Structures are given as C-alpha cells and as structure tokens.
GROMACS .gro file of C-alpha atoms in nm:
model
  264
    1MET     CA    1   0.000   0.000   0.000
    2HIS     CA    2   0.147   0.335  -0.104
    3GLU     CA    3   0.117   0.613   0.154
    4TYR     CA    4   0.073   0.889  -0.097
    5PHE     CA    5  -0.280   0.783  -0.177
    6CYS     CA    6  -0.442   0.875   0.151
    7LEU     CA    7  -0.395   1.247   0.108
    8SER     CA    8  -0.599   1.555   0.093
    9SER     CA    9  -0.490   1.777  -0.202
   10LYS     CA   10  -0.219   1.925  -1.074
   11SER     CA   11  -0.588   2.035  -1.045
   12THR     CA   12  -0.932   2.155  -1.006
   13PRO     CA   13  -0.836   2.500  -1.072
   14THR     CA   14  -1.004   2.824  -1.086
   15CYS     CA   15  -0.857   2.938  -1.406
   16ILE     CA   16  -0.835   3.308  -1.439
   17GLY     CA   17  -0.551   3.495  -1.602
   18ARG     CA   18  -0.221   3.378  -1.736
   19VAL     CA   19   0.020   3.270  -1.471
   20GLN     CA   20  -0.211   3.311  -1.181
   21ARG     CA   21  -0.088   3.186  -0.856
   22ASN     CA   22  -0.246   2.900  -0.686
   23THR     CA   23  -0.119   2.604  -0.506
   24SER     CA   24  -0.308   2.392  -0.278
   25ARG     CA   25  -0.258   2.470   0.082
   26VAL     CA   26  -0.439   2.175   0.216
   27PHE     CA   27  -0.252   2.146   0.538
   28ASP     CA   28  -0.347   2.113   0.894
   29CYS     CA   29   0.013   2.103   1.006
   30ARG     CA   30  -0.050   2.016   1.364
   31VAL     CA   31   0.185   1.724   1.322
   32ARG     CA   32   0.511   1.855   1.459
   33SER     CA   33   0.692   1.529   1.517
   34MET     CA   34   0.804   1.500   1.153
   35ALA     CA   35   0.965   1.845   1.140
   36GLN     CA   36   1.314   1.840   0.994
   37PRO     CA   37   1.609   2.045   1.128
   38GLY     CA   38   1.587   2.413   1.039
   39MET     CA   39   1.216   2.395   0.956
   40GLN     CA   40   1.007   2.674   1.105
   41LEU     CA   41   0.649   2.579   1.181
   42ARG     CA   42   0.381   2.838   1.238
   43PRO     CA   43   0.053   2.803   1.426
   44SER     CA   44  -0.144   2.957   1.138
   45LEU     CA   45  -0.087   2.660   0.907
   46GLN     CA   46  -0.429   2.519   0.977
   47HIS     CA   47  -0.623   2.536   0.653
   48SER     CA   48  -0.915   2.771   0.612
   49PRO     CA   49  -1.249   2.587   0.623
   50ARG     CA   50  -1.370   2.790   0.327
   51SER     CA   51  -1.126   2.613   0.097
   52ASN     CA   52  -1.303   2.277   0.107
   53SER     CA   53  -1.457   2.328  -0.236
   54ILE     CA   54  -1.346   2.292  -0.596
   55PRO     CA   55  -1.337   2.602  -0.817
   56ALA     CA   56  -1.426   2.631  -1.181
   57CYS     CA   57  -1.205   2.649  -1.487
   58ARG     CA   58  -1.265   2.927  -1.733
   59ALA     CA   59  -1.590   2.789  -1.871
   60SER     CA   60  -1.961   2.831  -1.817
   61GLY     CA   61  -2.045   2.502  -1.649
   62GLY     CA   62  -1.920   2.162  -1.546
   63VAL     CA   63  -1.883   1.991  -1.212
   64LEU     CA   64  -1.657   2.274  -1.102
   65GLY     CA   65  -1.886   2.557  -1.205
   66GLY     CA   66  -2.060   2.805  -0.979
   67LEU     CA   67  -1.800   2.875  -0.713
   68LYS     CA   68  -1.643   3.168  -0.897
   69LYS     CA   69  -1.977   3.347  -0.931
   70ALA     CA   70  -2.059   3.280  -0.569
   71LEU     CA   71  -1.730   3.430  -0.455
   72GLN     CA   72  -1.774   3.735  -0.677
   73GLY     CA   73  -2.115   3.797  -0.523
   74ARG     CA   74  -1.974   3.858  -0.177
   75LYS     CA   75  -1.997   4.216  -0.061
   76LYS     CA   76  -1.749   4.204   0.223
   77PRO     CA   77  -1.380   4.234   0.124
   78LYS     CA   78  -1.182   3.919   0.181
   79ARG     CA   79  -0.912   3.890   0.437
   80SER     CA   80  -0.585   3.725   0.332
   81ALA     CA   81  -0.677   3.420   0.538
   82ASP     CA   82  -0.998   3.379   0.333
   83ILE     CA   83  -0.835   3.394  -0.011
   84VAL     CA   84  -0.779   3.061  -0.181
   85GLU     CA   85  -0.607   3.054  -0.518
   86PHE     CA   86  -0.587   2.782  -0.783
   87PRO     CA   87  -0.357   2.715  -1.081
   88PRO     CA   88  -0.472   2.896  -1.397
   89CYS     CA   89  -0.647   2.679  -1.653
   90ARG     CA   90  -0.914   2.664  -1.920
   91LEU     CA   91  -1.176   2.395  -1.967
   92LEU     CA   92  -1.153   2.248  -2.317
   93LYS     CA   93  -1.394   1.955  -2.303
   94GLN     CA   94  -1.624   1.784  -2.057
   95THR     CA   95  -1.775   1.437  -2.071
   96GLU     CA   96  -1.940   1.210  -1.819
   97ASP     CA   97  -1.604   1.044  -1.754
   98TYR     CA   98  -1.348   1.325  -1.758
   99GLU     CA   99  -1.254   1.683  -1.834
  100LEU     CA  100  -0.982   1.815  -2.062
  101ARG     CA  101  -0.808   2.124  -1.925
  102MET     CA  102  -0.532   2.346  -2.057
  103TYR     CA  103  -0.307   2.481  -1.783
  104ASP     CA  104  -0.110   2.801  -1.818
  105VAL     CA  105   0.246   2.815  -1.693
  106TYR     CA  106   0.271   2.868  -1.317
  107PRO     CA  107   0.529   2.840  -1.036
  108PHE     CA  108   0.511   2.575  -0.768
  109VAL     CA  109   0.718   2.440  -0.482
  110THR     CA  110   0.787   2.071  -0.455
  111THR     CA  111   0.956   1.820  -0.229
  112ARG     CA  112   1.019   1.447  -0.224
  113TYR     CA  113   0.857   1.255   0.059
  114GLU     CA  114   0.822   0.914   0.212
  115ARG     CA  115   0.559   1.007   0.470
  116ARG     CA  116   0.280   1.249   0.388
  117ASP     CA  117   0.355   1.454   0.699
  118GLU     CA  118   0.702   1.534   0.566
  119GLY     CA  119   0.560   1.685   0.247
  120TYR     CA  120   0.291   1.884   0.427
  121LEU     CA  121   0.536   2.031   0.675
  122ALA     CA  122   0.803   2.117   0.420
  123LEU     CA  123   0.571   2.294   0.174
  124GLY     CA  124   0.354   2.445   0.446
  125SER     CA  125   0.658   2.599   0.611
  126TYR     CA  126   0.757   2.765   0.281
  127MET     CA  127   0.407   2.906   0.230
  128GLU     CA  128   0.398   3.039   0.586
  129GLY     CA  129   0.711   3.250   0.542
  130HIS     CA  130   1.007   3.015   0.571
  131ASN     CA  131   1.151   3.135   0.240
  132ALA     CA  132   1.418   3.378   0.120
  133ASP     CA  133   1.177   3.675   0.137
  134SER     CA  134   1.014   3.574   0.466
  135ALA     CA  135   0.689   3.626   0.274
  136LYS     CA  136   0.363   3.461   0.374
  137MET     CA  137   0.162   3.341   0.077
  138ASN     CA  138  -0.213   3.321   0.024
  139LEU     CA  139  -0.375   2.981   0.062
  140THR     CA  140  -0.369   2.769  -0.253
  141GLN     CA  141  -0.525   2.444  -0.368
  142PRO     CA  142  -0.500   2.164  -0.455
  143ILE     CA  143  -0.228   1.955  -0.294
  144MET     CA  144  -0.069   1.759  -0.579
  145MET     CA  145   0.094   1.420  -0.545
  146ARG     CA  146   0.299   1.281  -0.831
  147TYR     CA  147   0.384   0.913  -0.836
  148GLU     CA  148   0.627   0.737  -1.070
  149PRO     CA  149   0.591   0.359  -1.028
  150ALA     CA  150   0.897   0.285  -1.244
  151THR     CA  151   1.125   0.449  -0.988
  152GLY     CA  152   0.904   0.460  -0.678
  153LEU     CA  153   0.957   0.837  -0.660
  154LYS     CA  154   0.689   1.034  -0.476
  155THR     CA  155   0.677   1.413  -0.485
  156MET     CA  156   0.432   1.666  -0.345
  157GLN     CA  157   0.359   2.002  -0.510
  158LEU     CA  158   0.193   2.331  -0.418
  159TYR     CA  159   0.115   2.615  -0.653
  160VAL     CA  160   0.280   2.941  -0.543
  161GLY     CA  161   0.018   3.213  -0.539
  162SER     CA  162   0.020   3.577  -0.446
  163LYS     CA  163   0.170   3.710  -0.128
  164GLN     CA  164  -0.060   3.793   0.159
  165GLY     CA  165  -0.166   4.154   0.125
  166ASP     CA  166  -0.131   4.154  -0.255
  167PRO     CA  167  -0.443   4.122  -0.472
  168PRO     CA  168  -0.483   3.765  -0.604
  169ALA     CA  169  -0.476   3.716  -0.981
  170SER     CA  170  -0.848   3.637  -0.982
  171GLN     CA  171  -0.923   3.995  -0.870
  172LEU     CA  172  -0.714   4.162  -1.141
  173SER     CA  173  -0.857   4.263  -1.478
  174LYS     CA  174  -0.529   4.167  -1.646
  175PRO     CA  175  -0.356   3.915  -1.423
  176GLU     CA  176   0.021   3.903  -1.449
  177PRO     CA  177   0.250   3.621  -1.343
  178MET     CA  178   0.446   3.649  -1.022
  179GLN     CA  179   0.783   3.754  -1.162
  180HIS     CA  180   0.993   3.663  -0.860
  181PRO     CA  181   0.841   3.400  -0.630
  182PRO     CA  182   1.033   3.364  -0.303
  183LEU     CA  183   1.316   3.114  -0.323
  184PRO     CA  184   1.311   2.823  -0.075
  185VAL     CA  185   1.572   2.821   0.200
  186ASP     CA  186   1.546   2.450   0.273
  187THR     CA  187   1.754   2.225   0.049
  188PHE     CA  188   1.477   1.965   0.035
  189VAL     CA  189   1.229   2.215  -0.118
  190SER     CA  190   1.266   2.344  -0.475
  191LEU     CA  191   1.089   2.611  -0.680
  192GLU     CA  192   0.987   2.492  -1.026
  193VAL     CA  193   0.763   2.583  -1.320
  194GLY     CA  194   0.462   2.372  -1.419
  195GLY     CA  195   0.166   2.389  -1.652
  196GLY     CA  196   0.186   2.461  -2.023
  197GLU     CA  197   0.005   2.133  -2.088
  198VAL     CA  198  -0.328   1.970  -2.161
  199VAL     CA  199  -0.445   1.719  -1.903
  200ALA     CA  200  -0.733   1.478  -1.863
  201VAL     CA  201  -0.895   1.493  -1.520
  202ARG     CA  202  -1.133   1.250  -1.354
  203ALA     CA  203  -1.290   1.371  -1.030
  204PHE     CA  204  -1.409   1.146  -0.749
  205GLN     CA  205  -1.505   1.185  -0.386
  206GLY     CA  206  -1.421   1.002  -0.069
  207GLN     CA  207  -1.100   0.839   0.046
  208ALA     CA  208  -0.825   0.822  -0.216
  209THR     CA  209  -0.713   0.473  -0.121
  210GLU     CA  210  -0.472   0.285  -0.344
  211SER     CA  211  -0.739   0.057  -0.488
  212ASN     CA  212  -0.991   0.339  -0.538
  213THR     CA  213  -0.738   0.570  -0.701
  214GLN     CA  214  -0.609   0.299  -0.935
  215GLN     CA  215  -0.965   0.213  -1.031
  216GLN     CA  216  -1.033   0.577  -1.120
  217ARG     CA  217  -0.705   0.597  -1.315
  218LEU     CA  218  -0.787   0.287  -1.521
  219HIS     CA  219  -1.139   0.417  -1.586
  220LEU     CA  220  -0.992   0.743  -1.714
  221ILE     CA  221  -0.740   0.565  -1.938
  222LYS     CA  222  -1.014   0.349  -2.091
  223ALA     CA  223  -1.238   0.651  -2.157
  224LEU     CA  224  -0.951   0.835  -2.325
  225GLU     CA  225  -0.869   0.532  -2.543
  226LEU     CA  226  -1.232   0.511  -2.657
  227ASP     CA  227  -1.216   0.878  -2.757
  228GLY     CA  228  -0.885   0.831  -2.941
  229ILE     CA  229  -0.685   1.051  -2.703
  230THR     CA  230  -0.318   0.959  -2.652
  231LEU     CA  231  -0.150   0.968  -2.313
  232GLY     CA  232   0.172   1.157  -2.250
  233LEU     CA  233   0.499   0.964  -2.257
  234ALA     CA  234   0.543   0.952  -1.879
  235GLU     CA  235   0.178   0.854  -1.829
  236ARG     CA  236   0.223   0.562  -2.069
  237ALA     CA  237   0.494   0.440  -1.831
  238GLY     CA  238   0.250   0.456  -1.538
  239MET     CA  239   0.308   0.804  -1.394
  240PHE     CA  240   0.003   0.991  -1.269
  241ARG     CA  241  -0.092   1.275  -1.038
  242LEU     CA  242  -0.347   1.289  -0.761
  243ALA     CA  243  -0.495   1.626  -0.662
  244GLN     CA  244  -0.686   1.670  -0.339
  245TYR     CA  245  -0.892   1.956  -0.200
  246GLY     CA  246  -1.000   2.056   0.148
  247PRO     CA  247  -0.843   2.027   0.493
  248ILE     CA  248  -0.646   1.710   0.559
  249ASN     CA  249  -0.786   1.630   0.902
  250SER     CA  250  -1.155   1.662   0.833
  251MET     CA  251  -1.463   1.441   0.842
  252SER     CA  252  -1.608   1.620   0.539
  253ILE     CA  253  -1.625   1.448   0.200
  254ARG     CA  254  -1.291   1.483   0.023
  255LYS     CA  255  -1.264   1.602  -0.337
  256ASN     CA  256  -1.004   1.417  -0.543
  257GLU     CA  257  -0.883   1.417  -0.903
  258VAL     CA  258  -0.672   1.178  -1.104
  259ILE     CA  259  -0.471   1.373  -1.361
  260LEU     CA  260  -0.299   1.247  -1.677
  261THR     CA  261  -0.113   1.456  -1.936
  262VAL     CA  262  -0.245   1.392  -2.288
  263GLN     CA  263  -0.138   1.465  -2.643
  264LEU     CA  264  -0.392   1.627  -2.878
   0.00000   0.00000   0.00000
C-alpha cells in the first residue's frame, strides 16, 4: 500500500488569467513530530475551512462551475486568510467520464517525501514565510501528489500564489505572473515551473485509497482510449498525479482528481 494515496490535495483550478498563482494549501500542520532540522512551523498553518470546495475552470459550467460566481457575489472584502487561489487553466472539453483542461504556466514548490507529513510540513513551512523573502503566501489548492511507479519516486507540489496583502490574480482585470516567487531556503524544497500542458482529469469523492485511485485511473485511461486521445509519454509508463482539496484532518467528504497529461 502506497502512503501517498491517503492524502488531501495538478488540479481543479479556478482558471483566471495567465500565470495566476495558486497552489493547494491543504494542510493542517498540527503534526510537529516530523519536522526536519531548520524547519520553522507556524501556528497559522491550519487550513481555512472555506477552501473545502473545488473552483471552476474558465468555462460556463461543469462539475466545477458556480464557485467563482458565488465568490464574486460577496460584498465584504476578503481577508488574506480567506483567499484561496488555484492554478490557472481553461476547460476544453467535458464528458461524463473526464474533463480536458489546458493549464497556463505557473510556479510551484515541490519536495520528495516518504511520509505524507514530511511533504505537508516542508511545503507548508515555505508558504507560511520560511523562504528567502520571509513572505507569507495566500492559501492555494489543490495539494498535488505525483507518483512514478517505475522508480518509486513520490513528490508533493503546491502552486505558489500571491503574497498575503497583494491582490490575487483572480481579482485583477489583467492578471500578471508572479515575476519573482520567493526562493526556498530549505535544500529539500525546490521552486519549479509547471503547466503549459493539456491534461485529462477524472474527479471522485471520498478516500483516495490505493485501490480506489487505481480504479479511477484505469477508468480514465479506458475513456480516453475510446475517444482516441493519446497519453503523454510519462503517463504511458504509469506516472500519474493525484490532486486533493480541502483540509487534511476533516470528516467532510474529500474532493479528489486523477490527472494524466495527454497529447492532442
């Protein structure tokens, strides 16, 4: 049984703008026992309860639709703690089995992990100010797990959004990419660039156990084959990503997505 499956966190994005900033801050980093030397943990890492929902890509409907309009209808200005950002994308196609999304280029932080707690703590510490600029970042979703069965490598990713106090890309008429995201100070955390791809996404709810996640992955692959859509090279070798939304330690129904890069 692979640990990475039972997580809470590339995609269910709210796609607005070019390189918007969003990453999935799905932590409730109360777990302190896994902290590595030099890691600074902050009490405010507990995830905002408002983030337990999946936003919509730039399209009129779909299973992700509605949240954007609901947020825009609020009259009270948001506090930084209430802002949740998502990687920028556009909905290309929707069927009963999957969605096709095009993701813009965006920055994210990533780390290798063996235990889930290690990944949460490392990336959560960066987002809470343990970076070269000592900058706290707005909450982002989803948490992304990438698994490569050929090598056994497991990595966790978080989209780097706007800094707290800065307007999020979703509130700008012409969103611009973050030109200089804070650099990590921990050697086990790296800043990278993602997106610039078309992915197939299959959403499901509940616990992302190994058997359930693999079942959803195989269902997605079969649906894509029937539609004549080719998987990416790494995906043909078994690689896939699992995105999860909402707080980790919660009794609420978890939103999950299996994500595969495709070639059109």
